[in-house]
Structures are given as C-alpha cells and as structure tokens.
C-alpha cells in the first residue's frame, strides 16, 4: 500500500498577520494543493488521504470549494477525506457543495466508516463539531482485520484532559490495531513511535506554512506499508511554496546591521519569501541610513516584509553627536529627547512623549542633522 | 536696507515727478509745512516695498492725483547687504513692478511682476495681506519696529513674523546658523501634518494617517459586518442541525402514532358494528312493545269512552227534569226583590228633613258664637281707644313740659351749690361799712361795690361793701374808710361770676330759675313718662300682639255675619236661638230616619240574596247540562276513533299475541347487550385522542420542516456571500492599516514632540533673552526721563506694556496713565532696544513721521542725542514740519520738501 497523507490545507485561511500579503498566501495554498497532487502522481501513490481541515472555515467562498475539488479530482486515484474541526460536517458546510458529488474519485467519510481502499481498509470518521472532548480515533477497532488497516483522525495528541480539542491518545494506533493512523490538526510534521519504536501514527502537517515560527510545515507524507503488521515507511516531501523567515537580531555594533543587510540582500527568492525582521539592542552611531535601507528593502523586495526597530534604542553612552551639537536650543532638545527615550526616566514627560516616541523623535533629529550637514 | 532715493509721480498731491535724495546713510531730516506731502512720501515708500503692484480697491484709487487720471508711480533706490537695487512700481492702470540691480554702474532689471514684489517684501520679511493694501503694521515685516507713521510711535505688540525674527535673532546668539536650516525642515515637516494650532491637518493636504484611518474605519465596518454574518451562519447551521434531529425524532414518533391509530380504528369499526346490532335489537323490542301498548291502549280507550258516554246520558236526563221548577221559583223571588227596592226608595226620601234640622242647629251655634265675638271685640276696642286717648294726652302735656331729667337735675344741683359757695366766699371777702344814721344824710360813695350817691334818713342804716376798702364821704363829716384783707377778692369775684354764668347757662332753657321749682318740674315730667309707659303697656296687653286694625276688621266681619244670619232667621233678632235644643231636635230626626232606612235596605238585601241563590243554581244546572252534552259527544267521538272494526274478542286475541312478540324481542336485545359488554370499553375516544396527537405531531413536523427549509435558504444566502473569505480579507486589511497607522502615528508623534520641544526650548531661550531688551530700553528711558521710571514692562509680544515709576515702589502703571510725551519716549526706547537686537549688524532704514509732538524741549534734546547715536547704526529719516527742532543735529542732512516740490513744478513747467 502506497498513499499520500496530507492535512490542514486551511484553504481560504485569513492571514491578518501579513496584512495585504494575505491574498498571496491564500493563493499559494491552492498552488500547494496542486503540488500535492503532482507529488502523488510522481511517487505513484495509490490514493490520497486528507486528514481534515481542508478548508479554514465552512463559510469560505464556494469558488474555493470548487477549485479544491477540481484539484483533487485531477488525481488519478481515489481521494479519501474527512471533515476536520475547521470544516466540520454540519448543515451548510463546504461538504454540501455539489462539486464533491461531481467527481467520482472523491470520497468524504461520514460517521465511523470502514472503507475498502487499494491494498487494505481505511477507518475514517468526519468531525461534526468544532470542539469535542471525544477521542476521534477511539472507535476504530481494526485488530481483527487481515489486510492492511489504516485509520485517519483529526485531533490533538496529548491534549489536556477535559479540553474540547478532540484529544487523541498517544498509543491510539496500537489500541486501534491499525498499521498506520494518519493524523491531522497540527500544522507541523510530527510522528509518534510505539513501544517497539515503530512509527504508526503521524501528523503530516500543513502542506503550506501558515505563519512565522511554524517549523517543519509545508510537507506531505508518502506512506508505504508492505503488509499487515509491517512498519510503515514514512517519507516527508516538500510541497510548500512560500518561505516564512523570521530574523530576530540583537544589534550591538554597526557591523551587525551591515551583515544583516547582506543577509537580506542575499535571500534567493524574495518574491516567495515573507520576512519578519525584529531588531533590538542599541542603535550605533551612523546607523540611521542603514536602518532606513533595511526597512526599505524589507518592505519592498519581499512578498511580505515586517521591519520592527522599535526596540532599538540610541546607545546612551554613544551621545557624541549630541555633544557635537552647537550649544543652545538644539543641544537642549536632543538632551531632553534622549532623556525621555529612556523608559526609566523619572523626569516629567510632556504629553505623548513615550520612550518609543521620544526615541523616534531623537532619530528624526539625528537624521535631520545629517541632512543639513550634507 | 537703507534708502537712497525715492521718486513719486501721479501720486496724490504729487502730480509731477518729485524726487527725494540722495539720502545720507545717517540722519536725514525731511521738512516742510503741513500738507507738503511728507506722509505721502512715506506711504509711497511702504506701497513700493510692501504692496503688490496688482493691488486694487478704493484704498489704492485714493493714491491717484486729485482730478487726474495718471496711474500712481513710485521708484525707490535702496541698498541691501552691499548691493544697490531700484524698484519701480506703477499701480492701477498699467500696473507693473520692476526690480533692477546695479551692475557695472547701471541698473539692470533682474525681476519683474510678482517676483519683484516678492523680492522686495522678502527683504523685510513682510507678508502681504490676503486682499487689499498692506496698511496694517503687521504686514510690514521687520520694518514694523523701524517705521512709525505720523504721531504713532506706539508698539504694543510685535506681530509675526517680526516677533519670530526677533526670537530667531535672540536665539541665534546661542545657536548656530546651520541649525536654522534644521528648524525650517522640521517646521516644514510639522506644517505638512499639523495646523498652526497643533491639530492634525484634515482634507487632501492632511497626512496620510487620516486617509488610512478612514480606510481602517471602513474595513473595520466591513469586518464587523462579516463577523456578524459568520455568526449568523454558525447559528443557522447549529439550528439546522438541531432541527434535523428534531425532524427525525418527530418523524419516528409520527410513524408510531399512525400505526397505533390504524389499529385502534380497526377495533373501533368492530365495536361500532356490535353497537349497531344492539341498537337494531333494541329498536325491534321497542317496536314490539309499542304494538302491545297500542292494542292495550285501544281496548282501554274504548272501554273508558263507552262508560263515560253512558254516565253522561244518565245525568242529562235528571237535569232536564229539574230545570223548569227552578225557573219558576226564580221569577217569584225577582218580584219580591223589586218590591223591597221600591219601599227602600220611599224611605230614602226622608233624608232632606234630617239635613235641614242639622243645618239650622249649626247656624244657631254660629250665631251665638258671632254675638260673643262681637261683644268681646267691642269691649277690647273701647278700652284700647280709651287708653290711647289717655296716652296721647299725657304725651301732649309732657311735650310742653320743659323739665330737667335726673342727670340734668344733678348737674343743676351741683352748679347751684357751686354758685352759692362762690357767692358766700365773695361776700365774706368784702369790707363792709355800715353807717347808722342819726340824721338825714347823703353819702357820696368814693370806693365801694356800688359807687353811687346815696341818701338816707335819720335812723336808717346804710351799708357799703367793697374791697379792699370802702371809702365814702359824708359831707361835712368826712371821709370814712373801712378796709380789710385784700388777698383774693378778684379771684373770688371771678369764680362767682363764672359760677353764675354756668348756672345761667344751665337754667336758661327752663321756664324757671329756682332750683326747687326745677325739682318740681322734674318730678312732674317723670310722672308723665310713667303714665305714658303704663298706658302703652296696658294697650299692648289688651291687644295681645294683635294689630288694632285687624281687631276692628274682625269686629266688622262678625257684625256682618250676624246680620246675614238674621236675614234667614229674623226671629232670632228678638229671641236668640238655643243651639243645644236645636241640636237635640236634629239628632232625633236623624235617628228616626236611620232606623227606617236600615230596615228597608235589610229587606232589599234579603230578597236579593234569595234571588241570587236560585239564579246561581239555575246557571249551574244549565252549565252542567251543556258540559254533559259536550262530554257525551266527545266520548262518542273517542269510541268512533278507537274503533278498528274488530270485535272485543278479536281485539283481546290480538293483544295477547303482541304481548308474546314483545317478550321475544326483549330477549334478543338482552343477548346483543351481552355481546357488546363482552367487547369492553368504546375505542372511539382513544381514536380521537390518537388522531389529535397525530395531527399535532404532523403539525410540529411540518413546522420543523418549514423552519428547516427557511434556515437552509438563509444559510445558502449567507454562504453565497462567502462571509469567511470576506472576513479574512477585511481582517488582513485592518491589520495592515493598523500597523501602518501605528507607524504613521509614531512618526507624527515623534515629529510633533521634536517640533514642540524645539519650540519650547526656543521660547525658553527667547524669554530669557527678553531681559536684555528690557534693560536696554530701560537705560534709554532713564536718559530720556532723568530716572523717573524704575523699569519698563515688556509684554510677551515684545511691546511696551507699562512702566514702574520710582515713587510707586514696584507697582506697574499702564501707559495710558502717563503723559503723552512720556508715552512717546517709552515707545521710542523700546523700539530702539528691539532694533538693536534684531539688527545687530547692517544698516536699516528708520522712518519717524512727526512722532515727538508731545515731548518737551528738555527731553527732546536727549532725543536728538539718541537719534545721533542711532545714526551710527541706522539710517534715520525724520519727517517733520518743525525743522528748527532738529537744527542741533549738525551731521544731519536736511531736505526742504516744499522747495523740492516747487522745483519739480518749475521743471515741469519749463519742459512743458
């Protein structure tokens, strides 16, 4: 038995955290779905198994439903799906769409079904609620099966008892007597060996990364099982198209920023990369132009760029430029702003003179000084 | 900037070209009589440097030469920072502005039109007004502190931008020149985002933040809208799920109920068939019973009718025999009744005699009564009339008797006693001279109460009384003088006179003066008053509250009644009747009549009763006869109707047969009842209950289906809008805009903080630097006023706000409370100080148009000193009509404007 295990496509997902790049992120998820089918064809998968949360919500645009159905229908073998907690099988759900009936190779599991699949049997059950304390794999009893038995479930391994997040026991595969339990819900790839060290249950993770900080996502799993009882061969295959890169740096000297600039400029496919740059530490003297360049680069070059230098404070000990100011009004202004930019400043602050605002004002003053000098 | 030369033409009073210059770089005194055009030249200077050549309006039209159509022109040569310029402006018709620069000894035009205007204004940092000429000092830029129009040195407030320039000038002393560029950039950045009042700009010129905020609001609105739709979707989906479960459950219940209903209906059909069979048997039994009862009843009716008919016939025969004898008896009794009536009528005719006797008796009583009334009234009236006469007489006497009453009598007694006592006291106070004559003598009284000559015969006694002495002369004898105490004789005489007057006043109304007589009169009057009162009381008692007129009327009425009675009974005139006797006679007659009538009416009643008894008996017999005949007829009819053509035996036979049929039918009926009882309870109510329940379930099922259908439609509608996808887009946009706004706000806040901090620091510096201005002005004022003022108050707008005189011990005095001359001097001192600070280097033009009009000569000498000193830094142009006041300024250039004008006219005349 050879099949492709995927889950959590979250089609139609909102991506508020990337603002205007949300549309691109959504488009890429559809493109990644197409890549999943391509991978299945490339690796000779006999069927596709989608372990829930195909859609982000049941109220997504029906055009997306049609598109997904069409993409899956393009697979030459059967496709077995279950409804997850994001798209539960309820009235008015995405599964009511006629597209699922149009294509004969698409099969959505109902309640607790034992389905004959190429090379064995599949135990599948769709979720009908968004939350539940019930183990969605607890009903599977494949111990007596003579052929390869696999299961599919959507829930959370080792979730806290009493939480309504479809908890799944860590030894669910063993208890259910299946050769492999395909899991969905987690967006990162994860596998769980049994007592004998054999991996019989795994999360494929989402086929396309959804946010910054999400590790081991953007894959599908090619699962191969030789015979009943044999250990499954699980191979992650990359399907994600976007790179979500978080650059969290502490800046101490000017060179740090110069290196960062080189790094950002060296990103291979900026159009497919989302960058989140967070800087903290001290602002070295003469770094303002470099900062401006970094901000411009981040915002303009990438599919999405977020540049946060708010935690970057002018170095308190590096106030030479202030000292170099001619004595008088400007030096007094700079001194006051520098004082207010310090969060521990005890002086009375004018209205709106938060440390962040004062820091920005100090930077502006510095920038203006530079411009006047030139 | 300093002025080299100014020429005007077609400008108010200067119809021809008049040129003033070249002016010296120090002091310049332009003088001329009033109306020569000094202030006009100053106005031309301001228009030429500050106004746009395109300025129009009534104010500009007044620049034209009176009665001429020539456009006003002004040409100004000036030097600024080492460069010589010339600006030529023509206003109104053919308006133009041209700016020249001296290059290689020639003026070369390098600006014209608005650019030339702007250049000139820029030198002064002047700002043109939105409309019209720049008459206000605030439009003169830096020159507002250097130029003073006619008689107006006051500078209460230094307007923008001069104030800013002053602050800048003051600040410049402590900041670098380069920093000004930074400030301007910052001010530009601030000005792009904020208004002068510090508010965020709006409209298309406002910062992007506004636009983003509006977009954010819109996207948030959409987000909320789609969130609500999503909630509606969730709610509808849940409801549909619930309804589906309910619908399934109700369908199952409905099926079960329908099955139960079908079974119960089958049982009900069987039950209904048994009931119908029972009812059929019951009907048959009832029919048998009815037949039996019918034949039995017929037999009984025939027997009853037959018996009744026979009885009626018997009674009829008996009655028909009795009725003729009863009729005969009734005729006899009727005749006797009529006879008794006739006799009673005769007796009733005696009633008239009874009434006559009774009436005569009543008349006699009335007659006697009226006679008594007449007697009583006559007596009373006579007494009353007599009393009235007596009272009237007493009243008449009393009216004529003037007598004092008791009170008056007491007053009389008092007055009389007082008079007597006064007389006694007076008499006692008199000196008495008594002469017992022995011969005839004639005495001449010289002093006495009665001073008359008196003669007396011998033996007579002459008495003379007087006070305090009595003097008489007896001829040939001498003068006799008697005297005594002379204390109060005059008072006593006066008392006596007054007592006499009182007495006379009291008694003058009475007929006598004697007290005793008056006493008697008073007694008589009291007696008369008593008689009147008694008479009136007695009369009132006799009348007993009645009116006399009413008594007299009653008397007349009673007399008339008696006369009336006597007309009918004249015998009573002579022999009055005895009412009791007449009454007794009337009673006797009446008693006889009553006995007779009672007897007659009793007889009539007895006859009537007897007749009535017989008549009633006859009527009963006749009624009975009629009734029996009718009863017999009906009995016969019943016999005929009950007859069925059968004989009695045949009928009895039929009755026996009906009785047997009845028993048989009842037996069958009991059998059917037994079968029905074995079936049990009627299932029909259960059927009805099940039908109701089924209908209710069906209705609930239908309603759930309908709701389901509606919700499914709603769900489809919501889903067609793809709320989640739209929500995703809206939330992304909101996040994007919020992030952008956050950054923009941060930047704006930073710009604001930087700008405001800079301004605050500058203000603080400027305020600290205002002290030198004050000190410098104060020094100048000290020189002018000889130290009269301890200090000058400088306002925040750098104008003179007040002074502190030395004698005021620190208390400030407003400028309008000091003299006009000192006010001029204070403003002059402040202007000089401000000019010193604003223009630390480079000469500037100062124009003073007849400003020291109130300054006295002593202080004016100091003014001249100050002007001379100022001329080392400034070009000073003084316009005055008193050139002699400035003759002490030996280094000054004097310009006689009148001579210039005259020359101009002469030159014009020559050229013409």
Coordinates of C-alpha atoms in Angstrom, one line a residue, chain B residues 330-626:
Chain B
X330 CA -136.6 32.4 40.4
X331 CA -139.4 34.5 38.8
X332 CA -141.2 34.7 42.2
X333 CA -138.1 35.8 44.0
X334 CA -137.4 38.6 41.4
X335 CA -140.8 40.1 42.0
X336 CA -140.3 40.2 45.8
X337 CA -136.9 41.8 45.3
X338 CA -138.4 44.6 43.2
X339 CA -141.0 45.4 45.8
X340 CA -138.4 45.7 48.6
X341 CA -136.4 48.1 46.4
X342 CA -139.4 50.4 45.9
X343 CA -140.1 50.6 49.6
X344 CA -136.5 51.4 50.4
X345 CA -136.6 54.3 47.9
X346 CA -139.5 55.8 49.7
X347 CA -137.6 55.7 53.0
X348 CA -134.6 57.4 51.5
X349 CA -136.7 60.5 50.6
X350 CA -136.8 61.4 54.3
X351 CA -133.0 62.3 54.3
X352 CA -133.8 66.1 53.4
X353 CA -135.5 66.8 56.7
X354 CA -132.6 65.5 58.6
X355 CA -130.2 67.8 56.8
X356 CA -132.4 70.8 57.3
X357 CA -132.5 70.2 61.1
X358 CA -128.8 69.8 61.3
X359 CA -128.1 72.9 59.3
X360 CA -130.3 75.1 61.5
X361 CA -128.6 73.8 64.6
X362 CA -125.1 74.7 63.1
X363 CA -126.4 78.2 62.1
X364 CA -127.7 78.8 65.7
X365 CA -124.3 77.8 67.1
X366 CA -122.6 80.2 64.7
X367 CA -125.0 83.0 65.5
X368 CA -124.3 82.6 69.2
X369 CA -120.6 82.5 68.6
X370 CA -120.6 85.6 66.4
X371 CA -122.5 87.5 69.0
X372 CA -120.0 86.7 71.7
X373 CA -117.1 87.7 69.4
X374 CA -118.7 91.0 68.7
X375 CA -119.2 91.7 72.4
X376 CA -115.6 90.8 73.2
X377 CA -114.1 92.8 70.4
X378 CA -116.3 95.8 71.2
X379 CA -115.1 95.8 74.8
X380 CA -111.5 95.4 73.9
X381 CA -111.6 98.1 71.3
X382 CA -113.3 100.6 73.6
X383 CA -110.6 100.0 76.3
X384 CA -107.8 100.4 73.7
X385 CA -109.2 103.6 72.4
X386 CA -109.6 105.0 75.8
X387 CA -106.0 104.1 76.7
X388 CA -104.8 105.7 73.5
X389 CA -106.5 108.9 74.3
X390 CA -105.0 109.0 77.8
X391 CA -101.5 108.3 76.5
X392 CA -101.9 111.0 73.8
X393 CA -103.0 113.5 76.4
X394 CA -100.1 112.6 78.7
X395 CA -97.7 112.9 75.7
X396 CA -99.1 116.3 74.8
X397 CA -98.5 117.6 78.4
X398 CA -95.1 116.0 78.5
X399 CA -94.1 117.6 75.3
X400 CA -95.0 121.0 76.6
X401 CA -93.3 120.5 80.0
X402 CA -89.6 121.5 79.8
X403 CA -88.1 119.9 82.8
X404 CA -84.7 118.5 83.6
X405 CA -84.2 114.9 83.8
X406 CA -82.4 113.2 86.7
X407 CA -79.0 113.7 85.2
X408 CA -79.6 117.3 84.3
X409 CA -81.1 117.9 87.7
X410 CA -78.0 116.6 89.4
X411 CA -75.9 118.9 87.2
X412 CA -78.1 121.8 88.2
X413 CA -77.8 121.0 91.8
X414 CA -74.0 120.9 91.5
X415 CA -73.9 124.2 89.7
X416 CA -76.3 125.8 92.2
X417 CA -74.2 124.7 95.1
X418 CA -71.0 125.9 93.5
X419 CA -72.7 129.3 92.8
X420 CA -73.8 129.6 96.4
X421 CA -70.4 128.8 97.7
X422 CA -68.7 131.2 95.4
X423 CA -71.1 134.0 96.4
X424 CA -70.6 133.3 100.0
X425 CA -66.8 133.3 99.7
X426 CA -67.0 136.5 97.7
X427 CA -69.3 138.2 100.2
X428 CA -67.1 137.1 103.0
X429 CA -64.1 138.7 101.3
X430 CA -65.7 142.2 101.0
X431 CA -65.1 145.0 103.6
X432 CA -68.4 146.1 105.0
X433 CA -69.0 149.7 106.1
X434 CA -72.2 150.2 107.9
X435 CA -73.5 153.6 108.9
X436 CA -76.3 154.0 111.3
X437 CA -77.6 157.4 110.5
X438 CA -78.8 159.8 113.1
X439 CA -79.8 162.4 110.7
X440 CA -80.6 162.7 107.2
X441 CA -77.5 162.3 105.3
X442 CA -76.4 162.0 101.8
X443 CA -73.4 159.9 101.4
X444 CA -71.0 160.1 98.4
X445 CA -69.5 156.8 97.7
X446 CA -66.0 157.1 96.6
X447 CA -65.0 153.5 96.6
X448 CA -67.3 150.6 97.0
X449 CA -69.0 147.9 95.1
X450 CA -71.8 150.2 94.2
X451 CA -70.3 153.6 93.7
X452 CA -73.4 155.8 93.7
X453 CA -74.5 158.6 95.9
X454 CA -77.0 157.5 98.5
X455 CA -79.1 159.3 100.8
X456 CA -80.6 158.1 104.0
X457 CA -82.9 159.4 106.5
X458 CA -82.0 159.5 110.1
X459 CA -82.0 156.2 111.7
X460 CA -81.6 154.3 108.6
X461 CA -78.7 152.1 108.1
X462 CA -76.5 152.4 105.1
X463 CA -74.3 149.6 104.2
X464 CA -71.5 149.7 101.8
X465 CA -69.4 146.9 100.7
X466 CA -66.2 146.8 98.7
X467 CA -62.7 145.5 98.6
X468 CA -60.1 146.1 99.6
X469 CA -61.6 149.2 101.1
X470 CA -64.8 151.1 101.1
X471 CA -64.5 154.9 101.1
X472 CA -67.4 157.1 101.4
X473 CA -67.6 160.8 102.1
X474 CA -70.1 162.1 104.3
X475 CA -70.5 165.7 103.7
X476 CA -69.4 167.8 106.5
X477 CA -68.4 164.8 108.4
X478 CA -65.6 163.5 106.5
X479 CA -64.5 160.6 104.6
X480 CA -65.0 157.2 106.1
X481 CA -62.7 154.5 105.1
X482 CA -63.0 150.9 106.0
X483 CA -60.5 148.3 104.9
X484 CA -59.7 144.7 105.5
X485 CA -57.8 141.9 104.0
X486 CA -57.5 142.2 100.2
X487 CA -56.0 138.8 99.3
X488 CA -58.2 137.2 96.5
X489 CA -61.3 139.2 96.2
X490 CA -60.9 139.5 92.4
X491 CA -60.4 135.7 92.1
X492 CA -63.5 135.1 94.2
X493 CA -65.4 137.6 92.2
X494 CA -64.4 135.9 89.0
X495 CA -65.3 132.5 90.5
X496 CA -68.6 133.8 91.5
X497 CA -69.1 135.3 88.0
X498 CA -68.2 132.0 86.4
X499 CA -70.4 130.0 88.7
X500 CA -73.2 132.4 87.9
X501 CA -72.6 132.1 84.2
X502 CA -72.6 128.3 84.5
X503 CA -75.8 128.4 86.4
X504 CA -77.4 130.8 83.9
X505 CA -76.2 128.6 81.0
X506 CA -77.8 125.5 82.6
X507 CA -81.1 127.1 83.6
X508 CA -81.7 129.2 80.5
X509 CA -83.7 126.5 78.7
X510 CA -86.1 126.0 81.7
X511 CA -89.1 128.1 82.4
X512 CA -87.8 129.0 85.9
X513 CA -84.5 129.7 87.7
X514 CA -85.4 128.3 91.0
X515 CA -83.9 125.1 92.0
X516 CA -86.9 123.9 93.9
X517 CA -89.2 124.7 91.1
X518 CA -87.0 122.9 88.7
X519 CA -87.0 119.9 91.1
X520 CA -90.9 120.0 91.0
X521 CA -90.8 120.2 87.2
X522 CA -88.6 117.2 87.0
X523 CA -90.9 115.2 89.3
X524 CA -93.9 116.1 87.1
X525 CA -92.1 115.0 84.0
X526 CA -91.2 111.7 85.5
X527 CA -94.8 111.1 86.5
X528 CA -96.0 111.8 82.9
X529 CA -93.4 109.5 81.4
X530 CA -94.6 106.7 83.8
X531 CA -98.2 107.2 82.7
X532 CA -97.3 107.0 79.1
X533 CA -95.4 103.8 79.6
X534 CA -98.1 102.2 81.6
X535 CA -100.8 103.2 79.1
X536 CA -98.8 101.8 76.2
X537 CA -98.1 98.6 78.2
X538 CA -101.8 98.1 79.1
X539 CA -102.8 98.7 75.5
X540 CA -100.3 96.1 74.3
X541 CA -101.6 93.6 76.9
X542 CA -105.2 94.2 75.7
X543 CA -104.2 93.6 72.0
X544 CA -102.2 90.5 72.9
X545 CA -99.9 91.0 70.0
X546 CA -102.7 91.7 67.6
X547 CA -103.0 94.7 65.4
X548 CA -105.7 97.1 66.2
X549 CA -106.8 97.3 62.6
X550 CA -107.2 93.6 62.5
X551 CA -109.4 93.6 65.6
X552 CA -111.5 96.3 64.0
X553 CA -111.8 94.2 60.8
X554 CA -112.8 91.1 62.8
X555 CA -115.4 93.1 64.6
X556 CA -116.9 94.4 61.3
X557 CA -116.8 90.9 59.9
X558 CA -118.6 89.3 62.9
X559 CA -121.2 92.1 62.8
X560 CA -121.9 91.4 59.1
X561 CA -122.2 87.6 59.8
X562 CA -124.8 88.2 62.4
X563 CA -126.7 90.4 60.0
X564 CA -126.6 87.7 57.4
X565 CA -127.9 85.0 59.8
X566 CA -130.7 87.3 60.9
X567 CA -131.8 87.7 57.3
X568 CA -132.6 83.9 57.2
X569 CA -133.7 83.7 60.8
X570 CA -135.3 87.1 61.6
X571 CA -136.9 85.6 64.7
X572 CA -133.6 85.3 66.3
X573 CA -133.4 89.1 66.4
X574 CA -135.8 89.1 69.2
X575 CA -135.4 85.7 70.6
X576 CA -131.9 84.3 70.2
X577 CA -131.9 80.6 69.5
X578 CA -130.8 77.8 71.8
X579 CA -128.2 75.8 69.9
X580 CA -128.3 72.8 72.2
X581 CA -132.1 72.4 71.8
X582 CA -131.9 72.7 68.0
X583 CA -129.0 70.2 68.0
X584 CA -131.1 67.7 70.0
X585 CA -134.0 68.1 67.7
X586 CA -131.8 67.5 64.7
X587 CA -130.4 64.3 66.3
X588 CA -133.8 62.9 67.0
X589 CA -135.0 63.4 63.4
X590 CA -131.8 61.8 62.1
X591 CA -132.2 58.7 64.4
X592 CA -135.6 58.0 63.1
X593 CA -134.5 58.3 59.5
X594 CA -131.6 55.9 60.1
X595 CA -133.8 53.2 61.6
X596 CA -136.2 53.3 58.8
X597 CA -133.6 53.2 56.1
X598 CA -131.7 50.3 57.8
X599 CA -134.9 48.2 57.9
X600 CA -135.7 48.9 54.2
X601 CA -132.3 48.1 53.0
X602 CA -132.1 45.0 55.1
X603 CA -135.2 43.7 53.4
X604 CA -133.9 44.6 50.0
X605 CA -130.7 42.6 50.7
X606 CA -132.5 39.6 52.0
X607 CA -134.7 39.5 48.8
X608 CA -131.7 39.9 46.6
X609 CA -129.8 37.1 48.3
X610 CA -132.6 34.7 47.9
X611 CA -133.0 35.6 44.2
X612 CA -129.2 35.2 43.7
X613 CA -129.1 31.7 45.3
X614 CA -131.8 30.4 43.0
X615 CA -130.4 32.2 39.9
X616 CA -127.0 30.6 40.7
X617 CA -128.5 27.2 41.0
X618 CA -130.2 27.6 37.7
X619 CA -127.0 28.7 36.0
X620 CA -125.1 25.7 37.4
X621 CA -127.7 23.3 36.1
X622 CA -127.6 24.9 32.7
X623 CA -123.8 24.8 32.6
X624 CA -123.8 21.2 33.8
X625 CA -126.3 20.4 31.1
X626 CA -124.1 21.9 28.4

